[in-house]
CSV table of N, CA, C and O in Angstrom, one decimal:
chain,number,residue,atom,x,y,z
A,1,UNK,N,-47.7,59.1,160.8
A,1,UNK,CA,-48.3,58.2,161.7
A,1,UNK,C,-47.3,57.4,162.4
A,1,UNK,O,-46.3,57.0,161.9
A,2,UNK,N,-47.5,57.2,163.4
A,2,UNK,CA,-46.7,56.5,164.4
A,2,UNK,C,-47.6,55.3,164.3
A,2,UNK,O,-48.8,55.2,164.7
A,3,UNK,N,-46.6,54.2,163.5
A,3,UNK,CA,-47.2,52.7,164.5
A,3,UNK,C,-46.8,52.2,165.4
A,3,UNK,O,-47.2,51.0,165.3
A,4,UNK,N,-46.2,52.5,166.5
A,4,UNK,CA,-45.8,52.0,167.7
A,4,UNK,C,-47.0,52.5,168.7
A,4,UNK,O,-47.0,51.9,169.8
A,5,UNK,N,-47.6,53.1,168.6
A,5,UNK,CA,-48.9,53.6,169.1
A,5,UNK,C,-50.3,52.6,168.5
A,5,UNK,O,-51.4,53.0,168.7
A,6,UNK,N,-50.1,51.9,168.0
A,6,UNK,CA,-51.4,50.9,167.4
A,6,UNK,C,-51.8,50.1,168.3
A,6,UNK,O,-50.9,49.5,168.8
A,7,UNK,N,-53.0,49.9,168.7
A,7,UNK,CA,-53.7,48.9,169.9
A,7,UNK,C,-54.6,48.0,169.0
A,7,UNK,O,-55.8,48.3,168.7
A,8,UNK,N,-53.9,46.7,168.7
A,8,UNK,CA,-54.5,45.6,167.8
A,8,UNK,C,-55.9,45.4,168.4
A,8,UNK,O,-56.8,44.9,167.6
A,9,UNK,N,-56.4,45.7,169.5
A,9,UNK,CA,-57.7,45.4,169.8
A,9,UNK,C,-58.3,46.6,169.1
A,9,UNK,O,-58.8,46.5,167.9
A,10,UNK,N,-58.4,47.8,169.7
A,10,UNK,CA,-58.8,49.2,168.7
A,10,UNK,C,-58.5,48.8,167.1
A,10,UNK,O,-59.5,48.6,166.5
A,11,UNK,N,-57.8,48.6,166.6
A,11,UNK,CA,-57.4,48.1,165.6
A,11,UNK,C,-59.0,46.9,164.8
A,11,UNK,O,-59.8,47.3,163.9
A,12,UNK,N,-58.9,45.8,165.3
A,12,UNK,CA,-59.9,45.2,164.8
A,12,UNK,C,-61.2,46.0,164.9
A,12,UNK,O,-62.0,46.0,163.9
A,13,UNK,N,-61.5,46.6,166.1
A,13,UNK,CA,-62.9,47.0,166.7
A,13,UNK,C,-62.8,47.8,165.4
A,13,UNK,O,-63.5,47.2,164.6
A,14,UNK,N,-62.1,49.0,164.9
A,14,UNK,CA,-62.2,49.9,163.6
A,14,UNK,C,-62.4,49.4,163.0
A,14,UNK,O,-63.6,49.3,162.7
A,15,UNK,N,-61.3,48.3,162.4
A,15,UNK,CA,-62.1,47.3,161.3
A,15,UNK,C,-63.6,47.0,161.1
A,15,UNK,O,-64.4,47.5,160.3
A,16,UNK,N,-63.8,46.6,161.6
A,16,UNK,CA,-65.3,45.5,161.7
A,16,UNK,C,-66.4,46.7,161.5
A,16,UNK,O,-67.3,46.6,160.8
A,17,UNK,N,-66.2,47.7,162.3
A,17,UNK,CA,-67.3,48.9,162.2
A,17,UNK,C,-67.2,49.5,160.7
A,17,UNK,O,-68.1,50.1,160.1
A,18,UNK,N,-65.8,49.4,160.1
A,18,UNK,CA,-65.9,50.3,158.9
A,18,UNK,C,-66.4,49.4,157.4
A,18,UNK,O,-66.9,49.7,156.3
A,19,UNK,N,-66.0,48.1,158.2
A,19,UNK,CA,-66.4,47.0,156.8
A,19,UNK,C,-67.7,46.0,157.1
A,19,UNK,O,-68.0,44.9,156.7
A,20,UNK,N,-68.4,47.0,158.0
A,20,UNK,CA,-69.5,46.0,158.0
A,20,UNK,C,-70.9,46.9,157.3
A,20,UNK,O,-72.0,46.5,157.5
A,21,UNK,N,-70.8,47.7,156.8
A,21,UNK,CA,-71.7,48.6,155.8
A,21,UNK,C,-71.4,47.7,154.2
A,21,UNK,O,-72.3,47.3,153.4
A,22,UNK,N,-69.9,47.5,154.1
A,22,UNK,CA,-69.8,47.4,152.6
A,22,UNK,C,-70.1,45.9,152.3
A,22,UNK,O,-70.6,45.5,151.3
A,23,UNK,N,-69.7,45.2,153.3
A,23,UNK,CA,-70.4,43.6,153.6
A,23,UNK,C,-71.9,43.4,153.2
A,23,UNK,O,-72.3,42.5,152.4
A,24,UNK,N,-72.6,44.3,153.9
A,24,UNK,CA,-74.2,43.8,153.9
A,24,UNK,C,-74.6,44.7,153.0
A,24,UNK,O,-75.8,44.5,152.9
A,25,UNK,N,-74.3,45.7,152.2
A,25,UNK,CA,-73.9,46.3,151.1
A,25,UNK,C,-74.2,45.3,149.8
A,25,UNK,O,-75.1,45.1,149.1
A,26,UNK,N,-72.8,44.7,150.0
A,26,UNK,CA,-72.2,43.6,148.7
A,26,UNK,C,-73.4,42.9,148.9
A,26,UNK,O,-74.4,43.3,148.3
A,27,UNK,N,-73.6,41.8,149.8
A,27,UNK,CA,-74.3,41.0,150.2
A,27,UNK,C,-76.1,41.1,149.9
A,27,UNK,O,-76.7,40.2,149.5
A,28,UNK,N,-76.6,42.4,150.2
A,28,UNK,CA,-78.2,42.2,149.6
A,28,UNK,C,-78.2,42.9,148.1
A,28,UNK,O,-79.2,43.0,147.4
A,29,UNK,N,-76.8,43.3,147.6
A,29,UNK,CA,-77.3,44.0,146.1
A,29,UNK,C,-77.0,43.4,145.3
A,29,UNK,O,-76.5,42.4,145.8
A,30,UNK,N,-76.9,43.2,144.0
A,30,UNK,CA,-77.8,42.4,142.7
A,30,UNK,C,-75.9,42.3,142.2
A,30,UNK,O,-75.1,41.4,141.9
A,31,UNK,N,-76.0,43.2,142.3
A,31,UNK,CA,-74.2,42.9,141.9
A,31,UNK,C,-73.3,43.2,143.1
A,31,UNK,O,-73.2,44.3,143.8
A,32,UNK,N,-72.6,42.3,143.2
A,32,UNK,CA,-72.3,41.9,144.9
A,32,UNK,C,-70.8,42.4,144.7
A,32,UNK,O,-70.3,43.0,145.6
A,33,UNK,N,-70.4,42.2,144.0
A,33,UNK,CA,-68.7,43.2,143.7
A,33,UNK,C,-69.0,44.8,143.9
A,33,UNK,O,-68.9,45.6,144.8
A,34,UNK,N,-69.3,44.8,143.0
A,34,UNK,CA,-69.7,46.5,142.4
A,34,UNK,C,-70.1,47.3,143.6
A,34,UNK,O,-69.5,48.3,144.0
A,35,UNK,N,-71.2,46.8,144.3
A,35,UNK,CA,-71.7,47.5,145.5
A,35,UNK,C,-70.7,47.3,146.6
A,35,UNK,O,-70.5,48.2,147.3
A,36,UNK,N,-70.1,46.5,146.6
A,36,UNK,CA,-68.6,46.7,148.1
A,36,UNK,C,-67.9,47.0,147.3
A,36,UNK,O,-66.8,46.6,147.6
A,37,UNK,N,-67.9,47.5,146.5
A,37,UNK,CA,-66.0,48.5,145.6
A,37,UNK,C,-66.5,50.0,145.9
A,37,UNK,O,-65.9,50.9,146.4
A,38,UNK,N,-67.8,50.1,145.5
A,38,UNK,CA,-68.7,52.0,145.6
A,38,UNK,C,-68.8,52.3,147.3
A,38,UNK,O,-68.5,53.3,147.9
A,39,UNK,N,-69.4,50.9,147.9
A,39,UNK,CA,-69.3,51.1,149.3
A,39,UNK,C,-68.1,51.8,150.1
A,39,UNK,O,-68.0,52.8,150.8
A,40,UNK,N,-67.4,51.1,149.7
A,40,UNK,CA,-65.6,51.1,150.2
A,40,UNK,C,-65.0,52.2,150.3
A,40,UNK,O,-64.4,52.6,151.2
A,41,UNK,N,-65.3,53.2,148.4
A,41,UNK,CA,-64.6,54.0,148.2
A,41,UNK,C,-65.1,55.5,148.4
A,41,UNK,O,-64.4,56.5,148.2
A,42,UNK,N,-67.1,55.3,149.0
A,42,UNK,CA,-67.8,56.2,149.6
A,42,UNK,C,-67.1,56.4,151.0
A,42,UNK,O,-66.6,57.4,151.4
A,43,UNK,N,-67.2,55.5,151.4
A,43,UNK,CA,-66.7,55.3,153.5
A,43,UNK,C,-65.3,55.9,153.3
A,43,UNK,O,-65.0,56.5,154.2
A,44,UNK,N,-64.6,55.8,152.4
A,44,UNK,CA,-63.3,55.7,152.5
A,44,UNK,C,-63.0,57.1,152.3
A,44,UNK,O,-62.2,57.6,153.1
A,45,UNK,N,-63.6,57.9,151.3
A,45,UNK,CA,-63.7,59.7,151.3
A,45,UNK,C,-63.9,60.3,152.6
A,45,UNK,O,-63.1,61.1,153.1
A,46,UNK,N,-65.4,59.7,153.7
A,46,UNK,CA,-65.8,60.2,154.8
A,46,UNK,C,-64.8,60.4,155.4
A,46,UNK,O,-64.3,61.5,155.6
A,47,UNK,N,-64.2,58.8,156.0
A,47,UNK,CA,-63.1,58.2,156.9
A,47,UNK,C,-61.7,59.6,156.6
A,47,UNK,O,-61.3,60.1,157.6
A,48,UNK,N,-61.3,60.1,155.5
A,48,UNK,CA,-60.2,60.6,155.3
A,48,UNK,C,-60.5,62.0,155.8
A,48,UNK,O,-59.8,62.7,156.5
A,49,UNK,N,-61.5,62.4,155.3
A,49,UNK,CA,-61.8,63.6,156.2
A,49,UNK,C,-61.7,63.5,157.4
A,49,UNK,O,-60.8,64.1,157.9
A,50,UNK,N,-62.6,62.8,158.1
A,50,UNK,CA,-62.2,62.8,159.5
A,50,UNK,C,-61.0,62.1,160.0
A,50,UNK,O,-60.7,62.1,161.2
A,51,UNK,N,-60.2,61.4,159.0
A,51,UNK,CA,-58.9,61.3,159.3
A,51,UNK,C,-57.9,62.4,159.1
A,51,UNK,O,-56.8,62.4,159.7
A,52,UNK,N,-58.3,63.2,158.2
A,52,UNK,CA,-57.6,64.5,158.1
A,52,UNK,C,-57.3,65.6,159.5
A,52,UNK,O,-56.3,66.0,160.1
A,53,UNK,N,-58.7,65.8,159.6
A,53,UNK,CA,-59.3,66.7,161.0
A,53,UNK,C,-58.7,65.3,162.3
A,53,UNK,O,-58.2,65.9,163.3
A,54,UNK,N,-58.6,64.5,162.4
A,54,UNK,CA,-58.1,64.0,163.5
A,54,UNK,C,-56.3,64.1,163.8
A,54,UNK,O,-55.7,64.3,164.9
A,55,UNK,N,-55.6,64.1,162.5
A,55,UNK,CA,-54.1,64.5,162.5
A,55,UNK,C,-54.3,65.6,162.6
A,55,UNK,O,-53.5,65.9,163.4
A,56,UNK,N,-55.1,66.8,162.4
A,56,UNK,CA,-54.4,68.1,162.8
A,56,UNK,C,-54.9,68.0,164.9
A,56,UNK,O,-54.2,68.6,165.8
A,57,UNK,N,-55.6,67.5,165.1
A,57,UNK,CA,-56.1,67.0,166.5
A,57,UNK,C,-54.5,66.6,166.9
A,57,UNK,O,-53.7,67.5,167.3
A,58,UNK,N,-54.1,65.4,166.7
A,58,UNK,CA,-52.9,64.6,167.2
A,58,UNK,C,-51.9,65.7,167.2
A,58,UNK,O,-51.3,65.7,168.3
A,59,UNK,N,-51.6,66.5,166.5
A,59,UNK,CA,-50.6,67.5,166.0
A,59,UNK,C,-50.9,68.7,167.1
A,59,UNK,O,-50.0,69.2,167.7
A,60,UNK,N,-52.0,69.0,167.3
A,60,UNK,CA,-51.9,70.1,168.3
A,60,UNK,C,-52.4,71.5,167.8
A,60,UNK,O,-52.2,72.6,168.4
A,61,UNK,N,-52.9,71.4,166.9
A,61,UNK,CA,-53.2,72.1,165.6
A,61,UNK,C,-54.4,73.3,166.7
A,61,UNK,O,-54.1,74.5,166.9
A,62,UNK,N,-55.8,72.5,167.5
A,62,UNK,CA,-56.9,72.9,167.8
A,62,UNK,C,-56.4,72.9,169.1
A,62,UNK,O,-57.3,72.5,169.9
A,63,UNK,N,-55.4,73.2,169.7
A,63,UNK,CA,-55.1,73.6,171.2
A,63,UNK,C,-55.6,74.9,171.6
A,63,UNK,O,-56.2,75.0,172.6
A,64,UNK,N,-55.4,75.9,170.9
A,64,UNK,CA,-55.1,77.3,171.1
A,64,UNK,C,-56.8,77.9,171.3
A,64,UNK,O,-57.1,78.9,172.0
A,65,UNK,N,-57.9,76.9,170.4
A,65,UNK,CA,-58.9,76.9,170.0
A,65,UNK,C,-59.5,76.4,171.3
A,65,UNK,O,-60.0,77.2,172.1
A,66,UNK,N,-59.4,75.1,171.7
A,66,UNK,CA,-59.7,74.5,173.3
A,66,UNK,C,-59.4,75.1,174.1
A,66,UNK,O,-60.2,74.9,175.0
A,67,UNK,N,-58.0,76.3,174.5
A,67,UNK,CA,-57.7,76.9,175.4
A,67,UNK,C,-58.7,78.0,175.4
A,67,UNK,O,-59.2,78.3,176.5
A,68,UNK,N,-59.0,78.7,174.3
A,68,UNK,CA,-59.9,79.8,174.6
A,68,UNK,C,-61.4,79.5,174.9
A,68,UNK,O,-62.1,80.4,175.4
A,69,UNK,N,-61.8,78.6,174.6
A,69,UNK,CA,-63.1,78.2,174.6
A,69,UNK,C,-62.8,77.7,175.9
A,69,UNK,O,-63.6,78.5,176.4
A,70,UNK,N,-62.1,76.9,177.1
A,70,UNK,CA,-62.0,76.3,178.4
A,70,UNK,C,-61.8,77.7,178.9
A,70,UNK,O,-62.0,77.8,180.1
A,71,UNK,N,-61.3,78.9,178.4
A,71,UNK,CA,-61.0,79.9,179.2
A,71,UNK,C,-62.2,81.1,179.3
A,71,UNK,O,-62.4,81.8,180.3
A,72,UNK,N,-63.1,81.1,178.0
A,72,UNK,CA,-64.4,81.9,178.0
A,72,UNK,C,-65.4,81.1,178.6
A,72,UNK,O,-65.8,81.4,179.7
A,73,UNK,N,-65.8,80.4,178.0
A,73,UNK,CA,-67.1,79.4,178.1
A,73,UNK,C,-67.3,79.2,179.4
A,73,UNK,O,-68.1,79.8,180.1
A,74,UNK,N,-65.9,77.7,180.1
A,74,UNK,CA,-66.2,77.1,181.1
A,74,UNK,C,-65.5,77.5,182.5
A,74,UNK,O,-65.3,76.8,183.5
A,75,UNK,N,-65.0,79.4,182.2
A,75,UNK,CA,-64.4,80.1,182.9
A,75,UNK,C,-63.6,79.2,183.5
A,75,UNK,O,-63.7,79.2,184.8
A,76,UNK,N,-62.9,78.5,183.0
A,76,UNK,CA,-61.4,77.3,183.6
A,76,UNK,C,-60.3,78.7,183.4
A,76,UNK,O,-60.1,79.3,182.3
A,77,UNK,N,-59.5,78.9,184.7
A,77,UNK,CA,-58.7,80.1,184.5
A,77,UNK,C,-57.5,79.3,184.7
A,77,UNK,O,-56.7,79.8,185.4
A,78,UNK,N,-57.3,78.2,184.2
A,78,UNK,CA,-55.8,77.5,183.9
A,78,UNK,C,-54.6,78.0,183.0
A,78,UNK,O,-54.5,78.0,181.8
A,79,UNK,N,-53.6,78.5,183.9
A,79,UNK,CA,-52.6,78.9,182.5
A,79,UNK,C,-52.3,78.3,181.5
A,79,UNK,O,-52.4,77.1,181.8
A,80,UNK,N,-51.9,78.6,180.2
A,80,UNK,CA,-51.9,78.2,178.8
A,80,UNK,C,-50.6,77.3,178.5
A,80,UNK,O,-50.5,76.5,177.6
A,81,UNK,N,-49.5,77.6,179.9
A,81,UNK,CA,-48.6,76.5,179.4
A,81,UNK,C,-48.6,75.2,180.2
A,81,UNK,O,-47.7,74.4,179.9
A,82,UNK,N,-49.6,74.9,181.3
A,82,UNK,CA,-49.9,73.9,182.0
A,82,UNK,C,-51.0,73.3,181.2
A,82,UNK,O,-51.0,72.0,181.2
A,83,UNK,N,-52.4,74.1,180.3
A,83,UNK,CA,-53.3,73.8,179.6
A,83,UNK,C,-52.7,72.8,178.2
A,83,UNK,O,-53.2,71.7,177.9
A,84,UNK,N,-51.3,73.5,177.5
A,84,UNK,CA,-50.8,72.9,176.4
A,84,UNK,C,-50.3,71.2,176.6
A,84,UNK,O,-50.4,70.1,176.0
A,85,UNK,N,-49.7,71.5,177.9
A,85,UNK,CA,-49.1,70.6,178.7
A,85,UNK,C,-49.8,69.1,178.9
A,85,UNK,O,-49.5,68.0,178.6
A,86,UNK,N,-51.0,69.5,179.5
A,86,UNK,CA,-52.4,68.5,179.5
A,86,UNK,C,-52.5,67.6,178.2
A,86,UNK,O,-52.7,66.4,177.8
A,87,UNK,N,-52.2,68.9,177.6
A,87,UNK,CA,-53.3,68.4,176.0
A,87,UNK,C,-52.1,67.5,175.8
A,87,UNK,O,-52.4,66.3,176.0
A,88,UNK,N,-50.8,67.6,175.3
A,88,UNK,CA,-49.2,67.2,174.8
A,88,UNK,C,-49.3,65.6,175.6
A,88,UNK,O,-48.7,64.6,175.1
A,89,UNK,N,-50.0,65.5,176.7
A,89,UNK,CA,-50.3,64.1,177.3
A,89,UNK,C,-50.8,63.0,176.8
A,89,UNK,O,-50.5,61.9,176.5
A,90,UNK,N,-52.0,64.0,176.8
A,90,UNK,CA,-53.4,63.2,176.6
A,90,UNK,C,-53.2,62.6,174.8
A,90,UNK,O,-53.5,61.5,174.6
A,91,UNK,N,-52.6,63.5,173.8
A,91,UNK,CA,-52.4,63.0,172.3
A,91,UNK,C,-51.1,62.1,172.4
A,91,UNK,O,-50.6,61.8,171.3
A,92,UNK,N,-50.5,61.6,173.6
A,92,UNK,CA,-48.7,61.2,173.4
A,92,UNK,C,-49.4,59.4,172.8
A,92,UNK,O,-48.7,58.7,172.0
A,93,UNK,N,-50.2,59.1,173.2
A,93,UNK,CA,-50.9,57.8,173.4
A,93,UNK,C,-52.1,57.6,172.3
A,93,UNK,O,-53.0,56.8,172.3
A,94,UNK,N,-51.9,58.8,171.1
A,94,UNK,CA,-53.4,58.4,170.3
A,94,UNK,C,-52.5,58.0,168.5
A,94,UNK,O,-51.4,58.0,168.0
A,95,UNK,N,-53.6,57.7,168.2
A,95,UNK,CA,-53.1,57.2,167.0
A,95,UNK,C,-54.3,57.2,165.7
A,95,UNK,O,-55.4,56.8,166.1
A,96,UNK,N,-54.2,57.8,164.5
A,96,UNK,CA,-54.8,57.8,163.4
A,96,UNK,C,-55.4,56.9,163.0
A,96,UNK,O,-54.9,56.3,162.1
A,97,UNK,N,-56.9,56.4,163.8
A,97,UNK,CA,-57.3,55.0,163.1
A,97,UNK,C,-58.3,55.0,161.7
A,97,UNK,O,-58.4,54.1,160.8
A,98,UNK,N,-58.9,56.6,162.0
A,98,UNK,CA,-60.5,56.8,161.0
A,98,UNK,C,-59.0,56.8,159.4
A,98,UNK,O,-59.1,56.0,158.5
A,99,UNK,N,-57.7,57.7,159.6
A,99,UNK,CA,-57.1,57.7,158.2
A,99,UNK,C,-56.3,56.0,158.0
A,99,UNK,O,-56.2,55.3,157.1
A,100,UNK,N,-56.0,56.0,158.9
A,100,UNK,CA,-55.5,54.3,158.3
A,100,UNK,C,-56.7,53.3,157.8
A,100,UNK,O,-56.7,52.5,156.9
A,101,UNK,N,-57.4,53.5,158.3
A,101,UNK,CA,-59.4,53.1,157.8
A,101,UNK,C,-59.7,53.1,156.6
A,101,UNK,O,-59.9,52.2,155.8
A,102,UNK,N,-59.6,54.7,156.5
A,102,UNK,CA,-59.5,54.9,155.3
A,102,UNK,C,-58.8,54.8,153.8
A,102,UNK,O,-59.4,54.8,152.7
A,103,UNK,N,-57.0,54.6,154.2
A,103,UNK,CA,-56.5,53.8,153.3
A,103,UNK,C,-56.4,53.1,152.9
A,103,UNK,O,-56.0,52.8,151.8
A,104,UNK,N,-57.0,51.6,154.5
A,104,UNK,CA,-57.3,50.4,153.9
A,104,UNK,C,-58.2,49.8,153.1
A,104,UNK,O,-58.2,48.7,152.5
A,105,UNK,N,-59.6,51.4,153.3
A,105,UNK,CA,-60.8,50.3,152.2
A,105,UNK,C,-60.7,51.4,150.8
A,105,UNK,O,-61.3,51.1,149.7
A,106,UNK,N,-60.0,52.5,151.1
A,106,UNK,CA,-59.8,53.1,149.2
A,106,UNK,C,-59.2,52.0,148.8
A,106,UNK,O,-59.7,51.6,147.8
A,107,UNK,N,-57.9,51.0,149.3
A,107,UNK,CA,-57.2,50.2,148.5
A,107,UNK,C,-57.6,48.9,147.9
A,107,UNK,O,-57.1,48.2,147.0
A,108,UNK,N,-58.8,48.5,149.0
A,108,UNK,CA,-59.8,47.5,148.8
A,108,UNK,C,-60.9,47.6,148.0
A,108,UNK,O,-61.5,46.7,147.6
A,109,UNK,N,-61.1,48.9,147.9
A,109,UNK,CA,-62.1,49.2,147.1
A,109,UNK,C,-61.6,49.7,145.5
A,109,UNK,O,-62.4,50.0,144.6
A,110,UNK,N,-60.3,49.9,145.4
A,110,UNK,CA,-59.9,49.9,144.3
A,110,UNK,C,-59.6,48.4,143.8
A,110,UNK,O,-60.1,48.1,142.7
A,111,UNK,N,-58.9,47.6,144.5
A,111,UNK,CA,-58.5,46.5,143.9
A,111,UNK,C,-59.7,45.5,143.6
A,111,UNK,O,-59.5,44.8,142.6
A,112,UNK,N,-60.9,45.4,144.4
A,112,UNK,CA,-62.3,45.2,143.9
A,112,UNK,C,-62.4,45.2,142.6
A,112,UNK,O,-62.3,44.2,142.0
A,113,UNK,N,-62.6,46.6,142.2
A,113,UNK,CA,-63.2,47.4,141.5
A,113,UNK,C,-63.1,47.4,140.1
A,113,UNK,O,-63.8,47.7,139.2
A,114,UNK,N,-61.2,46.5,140.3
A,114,UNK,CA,-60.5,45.9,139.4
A,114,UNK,C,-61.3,44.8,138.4
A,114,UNK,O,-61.5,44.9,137.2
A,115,UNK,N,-61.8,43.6,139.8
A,115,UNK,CA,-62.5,42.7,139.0
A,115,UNK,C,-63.9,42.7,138.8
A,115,UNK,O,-64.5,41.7,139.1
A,116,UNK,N,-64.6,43.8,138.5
A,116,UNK,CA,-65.9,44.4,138.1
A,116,UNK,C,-66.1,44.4,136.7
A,116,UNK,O,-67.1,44.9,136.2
């Protein structure tokens, strides 16, 4: 992960969407720890998958996959090394937010979990 690519506004916005399940979670159930540690560490499996699948994204992994489907589908007859080129742009500026998400509420949701 590159943190020099982090946009503290994106940043919070993730936050707040990923911890506002485990909040009202904690909040209406009978044991208010317990249910934001299970919450946390459910979101947090999801989050890593699609944190997973989003690094092979950033990496360049599904280029080859977008080039043929832009080349069959939407008959775009763009060459493959101007096509790669696009793509090498458009990821220079992104950053892993769903896996950093995810390591922040497995870690929260372990240390929770602690005082249960």
């Amino acid at each position: 992960m590159k943190f020099k690519n982090i946009k503290v506004k994106d940043l919070i916005i993730h936050l707040i969407l990923v911890f506002a399940y485990p909040i009202i979670k904690g909040i209406v159930s009978d044991n208010h720890l317990l249910a934001f540690s299970d919450s946390c560490t459910l979101i947090s499996m999801f989050l890593l998958v699609a944190g997973i699948l989003n690094a092979l994204y950033l990496k360049g992994d599904f280029d080859m996959t977008g080039f043929i489907v832009n080349r069959s589908f939407l008959k775009n007859q763009e060459e493959l090394d101007s096509y790669l080129r696009k793509q090498k742009e458009k990821r220079e500026d992104g950053f892993n937010y769903p896996l950093l998400c995810a390591i922040l509420l497995f870690i929260i949701g372990y240390i929770t979990s602690l005082f249960v």
